[in-house]
XYZ file of C-alpha atoms in Angstrom:
684
model
C -30.412 36.984 -189.110
C -29.909 35.259 -192.447
C -27.151 36.252 -194.806
C -27.325 36.148 -198.571
C -24.106 34.377 -199.570
C -24.131 35.960 -203.019
C -23.692 39.460 -201.608
C -19.931 39.808 -201.493
C -18.548 42.420 -199.091
C -16.259 45.181 -200.198
C -12.650 43.995 -200.650
C -11.152 43.312 -197.233
C -13.700 45.673 -195.659
C -11.593 48.678 -196.638
C -13.354 52.003 -196.874
C -13.150 54.103 -200.030
C -10.811 56.723 -198.596
C -8.210 54.188 -197.575
C -8.427 52.502 -200.967
C -7.841 55.826 -202.701
C -4.937 56.559 -200.380
C -3.327 53.266 -201.381
C -3.988 53.950 -205.069
C -2.474 57.453 -205.008
C 1.160 56.209 -205.129
C 0.210 54.282 -208.262
C -1.079 57.519 -209.791
C 2.128 59.308 -208.767
C 4.226 56.541 -210.347
C 2.241 56.848 -213.564
C 2.771 60.617 -213.614
C 6.511 60.128 -213.174
C 6.714 57.492 -215.897
C 4.718 59.656 -218.288
C 6.985 62.661 -217.671
C 10.135 60.568 -218.073
C 9.114 58.749 -221.257
C 7.071 61.532 -222.866
C 6.999 61.354 -226.645
C 9.368 58.392 -226.976
C 6.741 55.639 -227.303
C 5.851 55.155 -230.990
C 8.026 53.497 -233.583
C 8.862 55.289 -236.801
C 7.628 52.558 -239.114
C 6.279 49.476 -237.425
C 2.553 49.145 -236.707
C 1.689 52.390 -234.985
C 1.519 54.373 -238.219
C -1.515 52.227 -239.034
C -3.087 53.216 -235.709
C -2.849 56.877 -236.763
C -3.523 56.585 -240.487
C -6.743 54.551 -240.282
C -8.717 56.860 -237.935
C -7.476 59.891 -239.879
C -8.887 58.418 -243.078
C -12.164 57.568 -241.314
C -12.462 61.196 -240.219
C -11.875 62.204 -243.849
C -14.865 60.120 -244.939
C -13.452 56.695 -245.799
C -15.238 53.555 -244.640
C -13.451 50.696 -242.949
C -13.242 47.485 -245.020
C -14.698 49.199 -248.098
C -12.030 51.884 -248.565
C -9.403 50.590 -246.129
C -8.159 47.012 -246.041
C -8.300 46.013 -242.371
C -8.070 42.652 -240.622
C -9.216 43.380 -237.044
C -12.600 44.301 -235.637
C -14.118 47.753 -236.216
C -14.363 49.012 -232.636
C -10.907 50.498 -232.102
C -10.537 52.344 -235.439
C -13.916 54.002 -235.083
C -13.291 54.845 -231.430
C -9.988 56.508 -232.358
C -11.709 58.294 -235.227
C -14.289 59.615 -232.752
C -11.465 60.959 -230.584
C -9.934 62.629 -233.642
C -13.272 64.132 -234.625
C -13.891 65.567 -231.151
C -10.390 66.709 -230.154
C -8.642 67.093 -233.507
C -6.410 64.832 -235.582
C -3.011 64.293 -234.005
C -0.779 61.901 -232.157
C -1.260 63.981 -229.006
C -5.021 63.396 -229.140
C -4.556 59.643 -229.279
C -1.970 59.663 -226.477
C -4.175 61.698 -224.124
C -7.249 59.578 -224.844
C -5.192 56.432 -224.281
C -3.889 57.935 -221.054
C -7.460 58.331 -219.814
C -8.204 54.714 -220.744
C -4.985 53.648 -219.027
C -6.183 55.301 -215.828
C -9.460 53.415 -216.046
C -7.599 50.174 -216.762
C -5.318 50.682 -213.743
C -8.309 51.342 -211.479
C -10.127 48.241 -212.717
C -6.993 46.185 -212.088
C -6.689 47.631 -208.600
C -10.355 47.048 -207.800
C -10.322 43.446 -209.022
C -6.996 42.582 -207.401
C -8.185 44.115 -204.116
C -11.144 41.721 -204.237
C -8.844 38.702 -204.279
C -6.081 40.025 -201.990
C -5.330 42.900 -199.644
C -5.547 46.467 -201.015
C -1.852 46.965 -200.265
C -0.926 43.913 -202.343
C -3.171 45.209 -205.125
C -1.345 48.531 -204.915
C 2.028 46.793 -205.238
C 0.791 44.899 -208.292
C -0.557 48.038 -209.971
C 2.692 49.861 -209.261
C 4.551 47.021 -210.962
C 2.147 47.319 -213.911
C 2.874 51.036 -214.248
C 6.661 50.677 -214.064
C 7.051 47.627 -216.305
C 4.075 47.359 -218.666
C 2.234 50.641 -219.097
C 4.750 53.133 -220.499
C 7.887 51.207 -221.271
C 9.826 50.455 -224.381
C 11.849 47.326 -223.763
C 12.830 46.369 -227.300
C 13.997 48.087 -230.452
C 10.498 48.289 -231.871
C 8.558 49.896 -229.055
C 4.781 50.040 -229.426
C 4.553 47.466 -226.627
C 2.941 49.944 -224.275
C -0.514 51.277 -223.492
C -0.140 54.787 -224.926
C 0.987 53.911 -228.449
C 0.224 50.173 -228.717
C 0.992 48.163 -231.818
C -2.716 47.360 -231.893
C -5.381 49.319 -230.052
C -7.629 46.285 -230.294
C -5.638 44.354 -227.711
C -5.598 47.269 -225.232
C -9.270 48.107 -225.695
C -10.084 44.412 -225.472
C -8.231 44.085 -222.161
C -10.042 47.072 -220.701
C -13.466 45.842 -221.758
C -12.683 42.303 -220.581
C -11.807 43.547 -217.107
C -15.006 45.594 -217.142
C -16.997 42.451 -217.991
C -15.328 40.574 -215.121
C -16.000 43.493 -212.776
C -19.677 43.516 -213.751
C -19.815 39.768 -213.163
C -18.572 40.362 -209.624
C -21.756 42.388 -208.985
C -24.238 39.803 -210.222
C -25.359 39.141 -206.645
C -25.994 42.813 -205.859
C -27.423 44.095 -209.138
C -28.315 41.002 -211.154
C -30.020 42.629 -214.116
C -27.792 45.687 -214.478
C -24.616 43.667 -213.970
C -25.748 41.030 -216.476
C -26.474 43.639 -219.126
C -23.170 45.410 -218.413
C -21.149 42.192 -218.612
C -22.898 41.186 -221.836
C -22.399 44.533 -223.548
C -18.737 44.580 -222.545
C -18.262 41.072 -223.951
C -19.973 42.082 -227.180
C -17.607 45.019 -227.559
C -14.619 42.760 -226.860
C -15.779 40.588 -229.760
C -15.206 43.594 -232.031
C -11.516 43.809 -231.045
C -9.335 40.659 -231.155
C -10.248 36.991 -231.089
C -7.814 35.856 -228.385
C -8.956 38.540 -225.955
C -12.635 37.749 -226.493
C -11.980 34.049 -225.974
C -10.302 34.725 -222.623
C -13.014 37.128 -221.465
C -15.850 34.865 -222.561
C -14.446 31.807 -220.786
C -13.755 33.843 -217.635
C -17.267 35.289 -217.427
C -18.784 31.871 -218.181
C -16.748 30.314 -215.357
C -17.884 32.993 -212.898
C -21.526 32.603 -213.907
C -21.311 28.814 -213.634
C -19.895 29.115 -210.112
C -22.635 31.500 -208.992
C -25.391 29.407 -210.547
C -24.035 26.238 -208.922
C -23.841 28.014 -205.569
C -27.434 29.232 -205.925
C -28.686 25.794 -206.926
C -26.941 24.193 -203.964
C -28.443 26.755 -201.595
C -31.964 26.294 -202.904
C -31.720 22.532 -202.520
C -29.992 22.627 -199.120
C -31.627 21.221 -196.005
C -32.892 24.099 -193.808
C -31.249 22.401 -190.803
C -27.917 21.814 -192.523
C -26.398 25.007 -191.175
C -25.992 26.641 -194.585
C -26.979 30.318 -194.472
C -30.089 31.030 -196.529
C -31.980 34.132 -197.472
C -35.759 33.925 -197.420
C -35.940 36.501 -200.171
C -32.780 36.181 -202.274
C -31.874 39.268 -204.296
C -30.326 37.288 -207.123
C -32.341 35.369 -209.661
C -30.060 32.960 -211.560
C -32.200 33.439 -214.641
C -30.863 36.990 -214.920
C -27.611 35.632 -216.336
C -29.502 34.787 -219.528
C -29.297 38.505 -220.254
C -25.512 38.210 -220.704
C -25.493 36.375 -224.073
C -28.407 38.477 -225.271
C -26.632 41.725 -224.460
C -23.387 40.365 -225.911
C -25.061 39.969 -229.305
C -26.074 43.627 -229.523
C -22.680 45.234 -230.413
C -21.855 42.738 -233.226
C -25.382 43.024 -234.635
C -25.204 46.817 -234.541
C -21.810 46.706 -236.248
C -23.190 44.418 -238.941
C -26.162 46.706 -239.510
C -24.113 49.905 -239.738
C -21.491 48.383 -242.018
C -24.211 46.919 -244.238
C -25.365 50.465 -244.967
C -21.993 51.133 -246.630
C -21.102 47.801 -248.258
C -22.551 44.420 -249.226
C -23.733 42.271 -246.347
C -21.006 39.680 -246.919
C -18.267 42.282 -246.590
C -19.979 43.753 -243.531
C -20.096 40.325 -241.896
C -16.441 39.718 -242.741
C -15.497 43.057 -241.174
C -17.578 42.431 -238.055
C -15.899 39.062 -237.549
C -12.523 40.820 -237.746
C -9.566 38.668 -236.751
C -11.781 35.590 -236.348
C -11.622 35.111 -240.134
C -7.871 34.441 -240.022
C -7.576 32.533 -236.732
C -7.462 29.170 -238.503
C -5.489 30.293 -241.559
C -2.586 27.827 -241.571
C -0.638 29.890 -244.093
C -0.706 32.802 -241.669
C -0.258 31.061 -238.328
C 2.402 28.774 -239.774
C 4.747 31.633 -240.625
C 8.156 31.712 -238.987
C 7.345 34.909 -237.069
C 4.175 33.624 -235.431
C 5.674 30.234 -234.648
C 8.646 31.955 -233.011
C 6.556 34.352 -230.917
C 4.211 31.607 -229.758
C 7.076 29.242 -229.000
C 6.049 26.441 -231.363
C 9.184 26.909 -233.471
C 11.296 25.311 -230.714
C 8.878 23.656 -228.276
C 11.466 21.462 -226.557
C 13.871 24.326 -225.955
C 11.110 26.603 -224.732
C 9.817 23.952 -222.343
C 13.315 23.554 -220.893
C 13.595 27.315 -220.379
C 10.171 27.350 -218.759
C 11.251 24.575 -216.415
C 14.509 26.330 -215.597
C 12.855 29.605 -214.676
C 10.162 27.791 -212.681
C 12.799 26.006 -210.612
C 14.735 29.251 -210.120
C 11.670 31.102 -208.841
C 10.653 28.173 -206.653
C 14.057 27.922 -204.999
C 14.391 31.686 -204.539
C 11.010 32.007 -202.813
C 10.774 28.652 -201.054
C 13.899 29.280 -198.983
C 12.557 32.353 -197.112
C 9.118 30.699 -196.782
C 10.642 27.610 -195.199
C 12.848 29.747 -192.978
C 9.788 31.676 -191.782
C 8.010 28.480 -190.774
C 11.110 27.058 -189.072
C 11.778 30.240 -187.086
C 8.138 30.384 -186.035
C 8.262 26.828 -184.773
C 11.503 27.431 -182.907
C 10.184 30.614 -181.336
C 6.944 28.935 -180.303
C 8.775 26.038 -178.672
C 11.109 28.367 -176.792
C 8.562 30.800 -175.395
C 5.363 28.780 -175.158
C 3.782 29.405 -171.782
C 6.723 31.458 -170.448
C 7.009 34.472 -172.717
C 6.702 37.830 -170.992
C 5.210 40.870 -172.670
C 8.610 42.401 -173.690
C 9.681 39.032 -175.059
C 6.494 38.785 -177.114
C 7.127 42.273 -178.506
C 10.663 41.267 -179.450
C 9.381 38.060 -181.044
C 7.040 40.107 -183.192
C 9.702 42.660 -184.134
C 12.430 40.162 -185.037
C 10.603 38.695 -188.069
C 9.960 42.181 -189.424
C 13.587 43.166 -188.987
C 14.610 39.924 -190.667
C 12.139 40.713 -193.446
C 13.780 44.074 -194.115
C 17.169 42.430 -194.298
C 15.751 39.728 -196.577
C 14.240 42.298 -198.942
C 17.496 44.262 -199.067
C 19.522 41.103 -199.652
C 17.188 39.849 -202.389
C 17.182 43.199 -204.151
C 20.959 43.684 -203.931
C 21.831 40.172 -205.050
C 19.326 39.871 -207.877
C 19.892 43.375 -209.252
C 23.630 42.697 -209.459
C 23.211 39.453 -211.404
C 23.457 39.397 -215.169
C 19.891 38.151 -215.570
C 17.637 38.747 -218.541
C 14.474 39.450 -216.559
C 12.496 39.609 -219.771
C 12.768 35.817 -219.723
C 11.638 35.471 -216.106
C 7.953 35.395 -217.052
C 8.488 32.040 -218.751
C 7.526 30.578 -215.366
C 4.022 32.059 -215.557
C 2.230 29.020 -217.089
C 3.344 26.602 -214.320
C 2.549 29.268 -211.717
C -0.966 29.710 -213.092
C -1.503 25.947 -213.080
C -0.403 25.796 -209.430
C -2.740 28.663 -208.469
C -5.603 27.010 -210.348
C -5.063 23.762 -208.438
C -5.061 25.635 -205.138
C -8.287 27.389 -206.096
C -9.854 24.076 -207.095
C -8.925 22.661 -203.702
C -10.508 25.615 -201.929
C -13.662 25.316 -204.031
C -13.896 21.632 -203.202
C -13.424 22.276 -199.496
C -16.112 24.962 -199.398
C -18.514 22.865 -201.417
C -18.214 19.956 -199.017
C -18.470 22.152 -195.934
C -21.476 24.064 -197.238
C -19.697 27.446 -197.245
C -20.628 30.095 -199.792
C -18.666 30.010 -203.049
C -19.452 33.477 -204.369
C -16.451 35.046 -202.644
C -14.180 32.999 -204.901
C -15.829 34.205 -208.122
C -13.460 37.188 -208.671
C -10.426 34.972 -208.124
C -11.811 32.351 -210.497
C -12.560 34.975 -213.160
C -9.101 36.553 -213.024
C -7.300 33.204 -212.989
C -9.255 31.900 -215.967
C -8.905 35.157 -217.904
C -5.156 35.355 -217.263
C -4.608 31.697 -218.051
C -6.510 31.700 -221.342
C -4.673 34.843 -222.464
C -1.395 32.998 -221.946
C -2.387 30.160 -224.271
C -1.229 32.029 -227.369
C 2.293 32.485 -225.988
C 2.398 29.798 -223.312
C 5.622 28.230 -224.601
C 7.424 31.572 -224.816
C 6.027 34.035 -222.307
C 7.918 37.316 -222.230
C 7.125 40.850 -221.111
C 7.927 42.360 -224.496
C 6.214 41.637 -227.802
C 2.704 40.270 -227.227
C 3.494 39.747 -223.559
C 2.987 43.408 -222.624
C -0.734 42.683 -222.943
C -1.230 38.911 -222.929
C 1.116 38.215 -219.993
C 0.221 41.292 -217.952
C -2.860 39.949 -216.072
C -1.133 36.684 -215.151
C 1.924 38.591 -213.935
C -0.157 40.765 -211.624
C -2.070 37.760 -210.279
C 1.238 36.077 -209.439
C 2.455 39.311 -207.799
C -0.514 39.369 -205.393
C -0.038 35.656 -204.771
C 3.588 36.216 -203.751
C 2.920 39.371 -201.746
C -0.374 38.342 -200.104
C -1.605 34.772 -200.566
C 1.613 32.920 -199.715
C 2.487 35.101 -196.674
C -1.109 34.871 -195.405
C -0.979 31.089 -195.675
C 2.243 31.018 -193.649
C 0.682 33.317 -191.042
C -2.271 30.944 -190.675
C 0.147 28.115 -189.943
C 1.818 30.034 -187.144
C 4.740 31.332 -189.191
C 5.776 34.827 -190.116
C 4.717 35.847 -193.610
C 7.012 38.826 -193.540
C 10.057 36.881 -194.722
C 8.573 35.468 -197.972
C 6.754 38.747 -198.593
C 10.014 40.676 -198.248
C 11.862 38.243 -200.494
C 9.160 38.557 -203.151
C 9.161 42.366 -202.952
C 12.952 42.425 -203.220
C 12.891 40.180 -206.284
C 10.100 42.214 -207.906
C 11.984 45.433 -207.216
C 15.126 44.011 -208.859
C 13.033 42.910 -211.822
C 11.393 46.334 -212.153
C 14.768 48.063 -211.897
C 16.105 45.951 -214.771
C 13.205 46.976 -216.997
C 13.600 50.619 -216.007
C 17.260 50.463 -217.026
C 16.297 49.056 -220.408
C 13.691 51.771 -220.811
C 16.264 54.392 -219.882
C 18.469 53.263 -222.760
C 15.689 53.771 -225.282
C 14.488 57.003 -223.719
C 17.981 58.501 -223.972
C 18.462 57.371 -227.578
C 15.076 58.737 -228.661
C 16.096 62.391 -228.612
C 15.571 63.399 -232.244
C 12.261 65.184 -232.897
C 9.941 64.010 -235.658
C 7.145 66.149 -237.127
C 5.682 69.101 -235.250
C 2.619 70.264 -233.382
C 0.186 67.594 -232.236
C 2.140 64.927 -234.168
C 5.520 65.636 -232.590
C 7.397 62.729 -231.025
C 11.001 61.633 -230.551
C 12.919 58.847 -232.264
C 16.465 57.623 -232.797
C 18.891 58.875 -235.454
C 16.589 57.664 -238.235
C 14.398 60.689 -237.528
C 16.633 62.654 -239.901
C 15.764 60.331 -242.758
C 12.073 60.721 -242.011
C 12.380 64.502 -242.092
C 14.309 64.297 -245.361
C 11.689 62.010 -246.870
C 8.864 64.289 -245.739
C 10.678 67.250 -247.248
C 11.127 65.386 -250.542
C 7.429 64.513 -250.562
C 6.506 68.106 -249.865
C 8.648 69.337 -252.778
C 7.602 66.774 -255.366
C 3.958 66.058 -254.638
C 1.339 68.588 -255.523
C -1.893 69.215 -253.618
C -4.071 66.139 -253.549
C -1.471 63.792 -255.020
C -1.294 60.346 -253.462
C 1.493 58.179 -252.086
C 2.058 54.485 -251.370
C 4.824 53.394 -248.995
C 6.065 49.832 -249.433
C 6.501 47.386 -247.822
C 6.016 49.215 -244.517
C 5.865 52.823 -243.423
C 2.320 54.145 -243.423
C 3.480 56.536 -240.684
C 4.904 58.616 -243.554
C 1.497 58.718 -245.218
C -0.006 59.980 -241.993
C 2.676 62.589 -241.231
C 2.590 63.867 -244.832
C -1.226 63.623 -244.862
C -1.086 61.697 -248.122
C -3.654 59.021 -248.874
C -2.830 55.645 -250.357
C -5.603 55.249 -252.967
C -5.244 51.457 -253.144
C -6.831 51.086 -249.708
C -3.999 48.879 -248.490
C -1.763 49.978 -245.635
C 1.087 47.512 -245.201
C 2.637 45.080 -247.653
C 4.361 42.707 -245.286
C 4.022 38.895 -245.570
C 0.969 38.685 -243.252
C -0.957 41.290 -245.245
C -0.116 39.596 -248.537
C -1.463 36.327 -247.108
C -4.611 37.849 -245.604
C -5.627 39.982 -248.594
C -3.816 38.123 -251.395
C -1.027 39.542 -253.519
C -3.098 39.331 -256.706
C -5.834 41.419 -255.084
C -3.277 43.984 -253.938
C -1.768 44.245 -257.435
C -5.270 44.654 -258.850
C -5.898 47.459 -256.319
C -2.796 49.236 -257.651
C -4.100 48.843 -261.206
C -7.510 50.239 -260.280
C -6.179 53.223 -258.327
C -2.454 53.732 -258.957
C -0.859 56.182 -256.509
C 0.912 59.203 -257.931
C 4.140 58.346 -256.122
C 5.598 55.204 -254.596
C 8.096 55.240 -251.753
C 10.158 52.105 -251.080
C 11.646 51.486 -247.641
C 14.223 48.939 -246.612
C 12.806 46.159 -244.445
C 14.555 42.934 -243.545
C 11.857 40.324 -243.085
C 13.933 37.313 -242.083
C 11.714 37.070 -239.013
C 8.987 35.954 -241.432
C 11.243 33.421 -243.121
C 12.200 35.575 -246.114
C 14.970 38.125 -246.509
C 13.120 40.965 -248.124
C 10.411 42.574 -250.188
C 10.841 41.899 -253.891
C 13.180 38.973 -253.311
C 11.280 36.433 -251.227
C 7.753 37.813 -251.328
C 5.836 40.523 -253.142
C 7.509 39.693 -256.472
C 4.432 40.376 -258.610
C 3.829 43.676 -256.834
C 7.426 44.801 -257.296
C 7.298 43.807 -260.974
C 4.206 45.957 -261.447
C 5.890 48.918 -259.752
C 8.992 48.574 -261.946
C 6.825 48.498 -265.047
C 4.942 51.696 -264.208
C 7.236 53.921 -262.136
C 10.666 55.474 -262.533
C 13.096 56.486 -259.830
C 13.250 60.210 -259.074
C 15.022 60.428 -255.704
C 16.948 58.320 -253.221
C 17.731 58.812 -249.548
C 20.451 56.498 -248.241
C 21.253 53.200 -249.927
C 18.936 51.459 -252.345
C 16.097 50.014 -250.249
C 15.673 46.681 -252.024
C 19.298 45.780 -251.447
C 22.110 44.404 -253.636
C 22.156 41.058 -255.314
C 18.418 40.894 -255.760
C 18.379 40.275 -259.485
C 16.859 42.172 -262.384
C 13.562 42.666 -260.615
C 15.118 45.045 -258.104
C 17.990 46.498 -260.102
C 15.652 48.109 -262.628
C 13.863 49.991 -259.878
C 17.116 51.375 -258.547
C 17.885 53.162 -261.821
C 17.305 56.927 -261.666
C 15.956 56.784 -265.201
C 14.783 54.136 -267.623
C 13.826 53.733 -271.245
C 10.550 52.189 -270.167
C 7.391 54.315 -270.379
C 6.415 55.658 -266.968
C 3.322 57.426 -265.822
C 4.210 57.965 -262.164
C 7.194 58.952 -260.044
C 8.935 57.024 -257.292
C 10.941 57.972 -254.226
C 13.257 55.321 -252.814
C 15.159 55.565 -249.559
C 16.579 53.480 -246.758
C 14.864 54.437 -243.538
C 15.954 51.487 -241.462
C 19.676 50.721 -241.473
C 20.728 47.344 -240.098
C 20.632 47.390 -236.340
C 24.029 47.600 -234.736
C 25.752 49.602 -237.491
C 26.680 52.897 -235.963
C 24.361 52.265 -233.026
C 25.605 52.533 -229.469
C 25.478 49.368 -227.421
C 22.996 49.192 -224.537
C 24.529 49.997 -221.161
C 23.888 46.573 -219.625
C 25.627 43.376 -220.650
C 22.670 41.057 -220.677
C 20.710 43.300 -223.055
C 23.680 43.443 -225.411
C 23.880 39.660 -225.425
C 20.154 39.403 -226.116
C 20.447 41.770 -229.083
C 23.462 39.880 -230.390
C 21.451 36.676 -230.379
C 18.608 38.317 -232.274
C 20.941 39.666 -234.935
C 22.119 36.122 -235.538
C 18.647 35.130 -236.671
C 16.513 34.562 -233.606
C 12.935 35.700 -234.087
C 12.134 39.169 -232.848
C 8.707 40.743 -233.103
C 8.260 43.375 -235.888
C 11.960 44.254 -235.875
C 13.134 46.727 -238.548
C 16.618 45.533 -239.389
């Protein structure tokens, strides 16, 4: 009976009930994490206010790119607006919808990882994802989670990318349906973020190339060569031509719909989204982006990468070598003479040793003063090593005539994870961009440590239990460290902000937000507008006050993308009734602050047309900033004014009056960042 080599079996031959049973602990872990961290995810000012404000304005009738200045693709804002329209406007709506997407993302991860490893290893990896990546806040900003992400585009892009890879795994079973599904998913990814689409596109292309090469080899094989052939193959390689065709449909539909509301050039610019700024040297050359990608200190980052790679290699190579040595010693001692009880003892001893190894690894590593947020710096070398191993396996199967299709899921995940790392390859961390860009590579390495390496040792006559136990102990210590960090932020976020469907919890700055919202409520009449500068559109959303200029943030990246002259002109065309200034230290971008190092023309225009009417805390533009800022701090002025202004300090410098984290290594990390090290979107 001939076998079609493109028809991949179900992962490890596991039935659906067993797979669900393994996945249930992951669901239970997610429920526990959600209960523990409930309402503490979003940041008061940074990024997530945009994720609420934009869909609210779309529900109110605004059009993206025409009425709202936006620099990413259109998919996520309109999806969130659809959720608001169906379930009502509110933070709770977005959280619950994101929770449903998180469940789908976790299942896709489990399904794909189970195709390249054992279901139990896939369950371990997904549990690690839930505890470390999905819900956590591991820096002062937050928003690096999957319920209130700093950018929905990256989360939606990840989900759709995994869906495209999953569809590509079914090309042998359902060639036309899977091709259309993979293409549509890729087209939707294009409407999110450029780096995610690049990774997904390369991954799907690699999988398709492997399957096409396998099919071509089979069709040209000698019937007597021993290679299994199907007289009536179910997969036509030409079906993959549907993938690029289907991928074009979402961008073309976006272009058509946007063209109904704006000129075609603007519609095209909006459809391209972040692709229009990928090669903007003024933007990518900023201090913040160079620091987060590691190009600011390439030599130092390479040394740290090497150090962590050596540390991981030593920690895991010792138990692996011990497992092989013990197996050889046991085989030499009992070969040909072992009785049945002795064989039982020989099988039990490695497992007992594995338990002791796991306990020892967990106890020793959890007691060390290690910044585990840095441990993922070893991911790029690990991915290179896994890629070389996969290349060797592909070469072996090609020469032996074995089917290659079973390696397609592994190839797709490795390529996808590796390309995602390119943006941060010199400085891979779990926080900042790493919560999304480093997550797939981390989970692939987890299954490699828990399944691939132990299985390889088992095939060589050793006991894979020892390296598996050591890896699980190290991963448990790593997860515990992140849970401790999360606990610090969960306990400090105990002050309620807003009410009803918008209620969440923040640190002590929540009182300033409430005071500002009260001041806005007292001073602004119905329908009056508000602009918050340079950052703080969350206040616009919570107060339900529109910024008539169409611009959301006024940080250095936005001034580069949209142009400060254009922003000033937008204020002239549609001046807001009130302006609210917040304090924001932007040294992470290379300049100390708004109105001093950037945004000078905008601040000058505000001083010329607004007068101060209220202040909460210290003056937001800071002392010693010259006449440009001192005039705005005056409660009254002889200049003619046509609008009012509210100024307050919503973000005091970190560390003043703030309790230190409970663990020493986190305190040291924060101390280093206060001394000027780059830190993503940090409100100082």
